[in-house]
Amino acid sequence: QVQLVESGGGLVQPGGSLRLSCDASERTFRPRAMAWFRQAPGKDREFVANIRWNGGHTGYADSVRGRFTISRDSAKTTLYLQMDNLKPEDTAVYYCTGDPSIITSEMRNPGAYAYWGQGTQVTVSS
């Protein structure tokens, strides 16, 4: 069973930056895609960004495009999310997820992913 572990969350002022990381417990894990989702209190889990493991094609939610950058280190099976120009509305628990066989049309659907991390809290506040 693959385990995903996020790190890098914390408290940051508006306009600041954070970098999230997600490590897979199994170095042999070969996802077809990985993604970041987030969930604010009282809201549904929402898509943030995804990346296809082979080729590196990326996708972003409109709310974060131009401010967030998703990337991966294939050798380490590590996923990153660089978050710049953070806003208070970015406050949420951020989850890393991956799947070995997800299809392209489902990559923004949280229900389509098999493996999830425990989440890391990001708070943007002055």
JSON list of C-alpha atoms in Angstrom, two decimals:
[
{"chain": "A", "resi": 1, "resn": "GLN", "atom": "CA", "xyz": [0.00, 0.00, 0.00]},
{"chain": "A", "resi": 2, "resn": "VAL", "atom": "CA", "xyz": [1.47, 3.29, -1.10]},
{"chain": "A", "resi": 3, "resn": "GLN", "atom": "CA", "xyz": [1.55, 6.04, 1.51]},
{"chain": "A", "resi": 4, "resn": "LEU", "atom": "CA", "xyz": [1.88, 9.71, 0.62]},
{"chain": "A", "resi": 5, "resn": "VAL", "atom": "CA", "xyz": [3.27, 12.17, 3.15]},
{"chain": "A", "resi": 6, "resn": "GLU", "atom": "CA", "xyz": [2.92, 15.93, 2.73]},
{"chain": "A", "resi": 7, "resn": "SER", "atom": "CA", "xyz": [5.11, 18.56, 4.35]},
{"chain": "A", "resi": 8, "resn": "GLY", "atom": "CA", "xyz": [5.79, 22.29, 4.09]},
{"chain": "A", "resi": 9, "resn": "GLY", "atom": "CA", "xyz": [2.54, 23.80, 5.28]},
{"chain": "A", "resi": 10, "resn": "GLY", "atom": "CA", "xyz": [2.37, 26.62, 7.79]},
{"chain": "A", "resi": 11, "resn": "LEU", "atom": "CA", "xyz": [1.31, 30.19, 8.51]},
{"chain": "A", "resi": 12, "resn": "VAL", "atom": "CA", "xyz": [2.24, 32.88, 5.99]},
{"chain": "A", "resi": 13, "resn": "GLN", "atom": "CA", "xyz": [1.23, 36.48, 5.42]},
{"chain": "A", "resi": 14, "resn": "PRO", "atom": "CA", "xyz": [-0.71, 37.53, 2.32]},
{"chain": "A", "resi": 15, "resn": "GLY", "atom": "CA", "xyz": [1.65, 37.89, -0.61]},
{"chain": "A", "resi": 16, "resn": "GLY", "atom": "CA", "xyz": [4.05, 35.35, 0.84]},
{"chain": "A", "resi": 17, "resn": "SER", "atom": "CA", "xyz": [5.20, 31.97, -0.47]},
{"chain": "A", "resi": 18, "resn": "LEU", "atom": "CA", "xyz": [5.25, 28.35, 0.63]},
{"chain": "A", "resi": 19, "resn": "ARG", "atom": "CA", "xyz": [6.51, 25.16, -0.98]},
{"chain": "A", "resi": 20, "resn": "LEU", "atom": "CA", "xyz": [4.68, 21.92, -0.28]},
{"chain": "A", "resi": 21, "resn": "SER", "atom": "CA", "xyz": [6.27, 18.52, -0.80]},
{"chain": "A", "resi": 22, "resn": "CYS", "atom": "CA", "xyz": [4.77, 15.06, -1.04]},
{"chain": "A", "resi": 23, "resn": "ASP", "atom": "CA", "xyz": [6.85, 11.88, -0.73]},
{"chain": "A", "resi": 24, "resn": "ALA", "atom": "CA", "xyz": [5.68, 8.41, -1.69]},
{"chain": "A", "resi": 25, "resn": "SER", "atom": "CA", "xyz": [6.61, 5.59, 0.69]},
{"chain": "A", "resi": 26, "resn": "GLU", "atom": "CA", "xyz": [7.26, 3.20, -2.18]},
{"chain": "A", "resi": 27, "resn": "ARG", "atom": "CA", "xyz": [10.06, 4.24, -4.51]},
{"chain": "A", "resi": 28, "resn": "THR", "atom": "CA", "xyz": [8.67, 1.82, -7.08]},
{"chain": "A", "resi": 29, "resn": "PHE", "atom": "CA", "xyz": [5.37, 3.73, -7.19]},
{"chain": "A", "resi": 30, "resn": "ARG", "atom": "CA", "xyz": [4.81, 4.84, -10.76]},
{"chain": "A", "resi": 31, "resn": "PRO", "atom": "CA", "xyz": [1.73, 7.07, -10.90]},
{"chain": "A", "resi": 32, "resn": "ARG", "atom": "CA", "xyz": [0.15, 8.05, -14.17]},
{"chain": "A", "resi": 33, "resn": "ALA", "atom": "CA", "xyz": [-0.68, 11.36, -12.57]},
{"chain": "A", "resi": 34, "resn": "MET", "atom": "CA", "xyz": [-0.47, 13.15, -9.25]},
{"chain": "A", "resi": 35, "resn": "ALA", "atom": "CA", "xyz": [-2.32, 16.17, -8.00]},
{"chain": "A", "resi": 36, "resn": "TRP", "atom": "CA", "xyz": [-2.93, 18.61, -5.20]},
{"chain": "A", "resi": 37, "resn": "PHE", "atom": "CA", "xyz": [-6.38, 19.23, -3.80]},
{"chain": "A", "resi": 38, "resn": "ARG", "atom": "CA", "xyz": [-7.41, 21.47, -0.92]},
{"chain": "A", "resi": 39, "resn": "GLN", "atom": "CA", "xyz": [-10.29, 21.67, 1.50]},
{"chain": "A", "resi": 40, "resn": "ALA", "atom": "CA", "xyz": [-11.32, 24.70, 3.51]},
{"chain": "A", "resi": 41, "resn": "PRO", "atom": "CA", "xyz": [-13.60, 24.40, 6.56]},
{"chain": "A", "resi": 42, "resn": "GLY", "atom": "CA", "xyz": [-17.19, 23.80, 5.52]},
{"chain": "A", "resi": 43, "resn": "LYS", "atom": "CA", "xyz": [-16.32, 23.40, 1.86]},
{"chain": "A", "resi": 44, "resn": "ASP", "atom": "CA", "xyz": [-15.85, 20.49, -0.52]},
{"chain": "A", "resi": 45, "resn": "ARG", "atom": "CA", "xyz": [-12.43, 19.25, -1.50]},
{"chain": "A", "resi": 46, "resn": "GLU", "atom": "CA", "xyz": [-11.37, 21.18, -4.60]},
{"chain": "A", "resi": 47, "resn": "PHE", "atom": "CA", "xyz": [-8.84, 20.61, -7.35]},
{"chain": "A", "resi": 48, "resn": "VAL", "atom": "CA", "xyz": [-5.71, 22.78, -7.28]},
{"chain": "A", "resi": 49, "resn": "ALA", "atom": "CA", "xyz": [-3.24, 21.33, -9.81]},
{"chain": "A", "resi": 50, "resn": "ASN", "atom": "CA", "xyz": [-2.22, 18.07, -11.47]},
{"chain": "A", "resi": 51, "resn": "ILE", "atom": "CA", "xyz": [0.76, 16.71, -13.35]},
{"chain": "A", "resi": 52, "resn": "ARG", "atom": "CA", "xyz": [1.14, 13.73, -15.64]},
{"chain": "A", "resi": 53, "resn": "TRP", "atom": "CA", "xyz": [4.13, 11.75, -14.43]},
{"chain": "A", "resi": 54, "resn": "ASN", "atom": "CA", "xyz": [5.42, 10.94, -17.91]},
{"chain": "A", "resi": 55, "resn": "GLY", "atom": "CA", "xyz": [5.87, 14.10, -19.90]},
{"chain": "A", "resi": 56, "resn": "GLY", "atom": "CA", "xyz": [5.09, 16.51, -17.09]},
{"chain": "A", "resi": 57, "resn": "HIS", "atom": "CA", "xyz": [1.96, 18.05, -18.61]},
{"chain": "A", "resi": 58, "resn": "THR", "atom": "CA", "xyz": [0.28, 20.20, -15.98]},
{"chain": "A", "resi": 59, "resn": "GLY", "atom": "CA", "xyz": [-3.16, 21.62, -15.25]},
{"chain": "A", "resi": 60, "resn": "TYR", "atom": "CA", "xyz": [-4.33, 24.27, -12.80]},
{"chain": "A", "resi": 61, "resn": "ALA", "atom": "CA", "xyz": [-7.51, 25.58, -11.27]},
{"chain": "A", "resi": 62, "resn": "ASP", "atom": "CA", "xyz": [-8.32, 29.08, -12.49]},
{"chain": "A", "resi": 63, "resn": "SER", "atom": "CA", "xyz": [-8.02, 30.40, -8.94]},
{"chain": "A", "resi": 64, "resn": "VAL", "atom": "CA", "xyz": [-4.33, 29.48, -8.67]},
{"chain": "A", "resi": 65, "resn": "ARG", "atom": "CA", "xyz": [-3.06, 29.68, -12.27]},
{"chain": "A", "resi": 66, "resn": "GLY", "atom": "CA", "xyz": [-0.11, 32.05, -12.49]},
{"chain": "A", "resi": 67, "resn": "ARG", "atom": "CA", "xyz": [0.55, 31.87, -8.74]},
{"chain": "A", "resi": 68, "resn": "PHE", "atom": "CA", "xyz": [1.08, 28.14, -8.07]},
{"chain": "A", "resi": 69, "resn": "THR", "atom": "CA", "xyz": [3.48, 25.76, -9.82]},
{"chain": "A", "resi": 70, "resn": "ILE", "atom": "CA", "xyz": [3.26, 21.98, -9.62]},
{"chain": "A", "resi": 71, "resn": "SER", "atom": "CA", "xyz": [6.35, 19.89, -10.35]},
{"chain": "A", "resi": 72, "resn": "ARG", "atom": "CA", "xyz": [7.78, 16.45, -9.68]},
{"chain": "A", "resi": 73, "resn": "ASP", "atom": "CA", "xyz": [11.07, 14.66, -9.17]},
{"chain": "A", "resi": 74, "resn": "SER", "atom": "CA", "xyz": [10.60, 11.38, -10.97]},
{"chain": "A", "resi": 75, "resn": "ALA", "atom": "CA", "xyz": [13.71, 9.78, -9.46]},
{"chain": "A", "resi": 76, "resn": "LYS", "atom": "CA", "xyz": [12.42, 10.34, -5.93]},
{"chain": "A", "resi": 77, "resn": "THR", "atom": "CA", "xyz": [8.68, 10.03, -6.64]},
{"chain": "A", "resi": 78, "resn": "THR", "atom": "CA", "xyz": [8.27, 13.39, -4.96]},
{"chain": "A", "resi": 79, "resn": "LEU", "atom": "CA", "xyz": [5.62, 15.95, -5.82]},
{"chain": "A", "resi": 80, "resn": "TYR", "atom": "CA", "xyz": [5.91, 19.68, -5.15]},
{"chain": "A", "resi": 81, "resn": "LEU", "atom": "CA", "xyz": [3.62, 22.68, -5.08]},
{"chain": "A", "resi": 82, "resn": "GLN", "atom": "CA", "xyz": [5.27, 26.09, -5.14]},
{"chain": "A", "resi": 83, "resn": "MET", "atom": "CA", "xyz": [2.73, 28.66, -3.95]},
{"chain": "A", "resi": 84, "resn": "ASP", "atom": "CA", "xyz": [3.48, 32.35, -4.51]},
{"chain": "A", "resi": 85, "resn": "ASN", "atom": "CA", "xyz": [1.47, 35.51, -3.90]},
{"chain": "A", "resi": 86, "resn": "LEU", "atom": "CA", "xyz": [-0.69, 33.65, -1.41]},
{"chain": "A", "resi": 87, "resn": "LYS", "atom": "CA", "xyz": [-4.11, 35.05, -0.53]},
{"chain": "A", "resi": 88, "resn": "PRO", "atom": "CA", "xyz": [-6.30, 34.52, 2.54]},
{"chain": "A", "resi": 89, "resn": "GLU", "atom": "CA", "xyz": [-8.71, 32.49, 0.38]},
{"chain": "A", "resi": 90, "resn": "ASP", "atom": "CA", "xyz": [-5.90, 29.95, -0.19]},
{"chain": "A", "resi": 91, "resn": "THR", "atom": "CA", "xyz": [-6.23, 28.92, 3.46]},
{"chain": "A", "resi": 92, "resn": "ALA", "atom": "CA", "xyz": [-7.08, 25.22, 3.56]},
{"chain": "A", "resi": 93, "resn": "VAL", "atom": "CA", "xyz": [-5.74, 21.75, 4.23]},
{"chain": "A", "resi": 94, "resn": "TYR", "atom": "CA", "xyz": [-3.76, 20.71, 1.16]},
{"chain": "A", "resi": 95, "resn": "TYR", "atom": "CA", "xyz": [-3.76, 17.07, 0.10]},
{"chain": "A", "resi": 96, "resn": "CYS", "atom": "CA", "xyz": [-1.42, 15.19, -2.20]},
{"chain": "A", "resi": 97, "resn": "THR", "atom": "CA", "xyz": [-2.86, 12.38, -4.29]},
{"chain": "A", "resi": 98, "resn": "GLY", "atom": "CA", "xyz": [-1.78, 9.99, -7.00]},
{"chain": "A", "resi": 99, "resn": "ASP", "atom": "CA", "xyz": [-3.02, 7.11, -9.09]},
{"chain": "A", "resi": 100, "resn": "PRO", "atom": "CA", "xyz": [-1.30, 4.58, -11.34]},
{"chain": "A", "resi": 101, "resn": "SER", "atom": "CA", "xyz": [-4.06, 4.32, -13.92]},
{"chain": "A", "resi": 102, "resn": "ILE", "atom": "CA", "xyz": [-6.22, 7.44, -13.81]},
{"chain": "A", "resi": 103, "resn": "ILE", "atom": "CA", "xyz": [-7.56, 8.64, -17.14]},
{"chain": "A", "resi": 104, "resn": "THR", "atom": "CA", "xyz": [-7.06, 12.17, -18.39]},
{"chain": "A", "resi": 105, "resn": "SER", "atom": "CA", "xyz": [-10.71, 13.19, -18.17]},
{"chain": "A", "resi": 106, "resn": "GLU", "atom": "CA", "xyz": [-10.81, 12.26, -14.47]},
{"chain": "A", "resi": 107, "resn": "MET", "atom": "CA", "xyz": [-7.67, 14.04, -13.30]},
{"chain": "A", "resi": 108, "resn": "ARG", "atom": "CA", "xyz": [-9.64, 16.84, -11.61]},
{"chain": "A", "resi": 109, "resn": "ASN", "atom": "CA", "xyz": [-12.01, 14.45, -9.87]},
{"chain": "A", "resi": 110, "resn": "PRO", "atom": "CA", "xyz": [-10.90, 13.61, -6.29]},
{"chain": "A", "resi": 111, "resn": "GLY", "atom": "CA", "xyz": [-12.94, 10.41, -6.35]},
{"chain": "A", "resi": 112, "resn": "ALA", "atom": "CA", "xyz": [-10.79, 9.02, -9.16]},
{"chain": "A", "resi": 113, "resn": "TYR", "atom": "CA", "xyz": [-7.54, 8.90, -7.16]},
{"chain": "A", "resi": 114, "resn": "ALA", "atom": "CA", "xyz": [-6.50, 5.81, -5.20]},
{"chain": "A", "resi": 115, "resn": "TYR", "atom": "CA", "xyz": [-3.84, 7.16, -2.86]},
{"chain": "A", "resi": 116, "resn": "TRP", "atom": "CA", "xyz": [-4.02, 10.19, -0.56]},
{"chain": "A", "resi": 117, "resn": "GLY", "atom": "CA", "xyz": [-1.81, 11.89, 1.98]},
{"chain": "A", "resi": 118, "resn": "GLN", "atom": "CA", "xyz": [-2.98, 13.00, 5.41]},
{"chain": "A", "resi": 119, "resn": "GLY", "atom": "CA", "xyz": [-2.95, 16.69, 4.46]},
{"chain": "A", "resi": 120, "resn": "THR", "atom": "CA", "xyz": [-0.96, 19.72, 5.53]},
{"chain": "A", "resi": 121, "resn": "GLN", "atom": "CA", "xyz": [-2.47, 22.97, 6.82]},
{"chain": "A", "resi": 122, "resn": "VAL", "atom": "CA", "xyz": [-1.80, 26.21, 4.96]},
{"chain": "A", "resi": 123, "resn": "THR", "atom": "CA", "xyz": [-2.97, 29.40, 6.66]},
{"chain": "A", "resi": 124, "resn": "VAL", "atom": "CA", "xyz": [-2.67, 32.78, 4.97]},
{"chain": "A", "resi": 125, "resn": "SER", "atom": "CA", "xyz": [-3.28, 35.57, 7.44]},
{"chain": "A", "resi": 126, "resn": "SER", "atom": "CA", "xyz": [-1.80, 38.85, 8.59]}
]
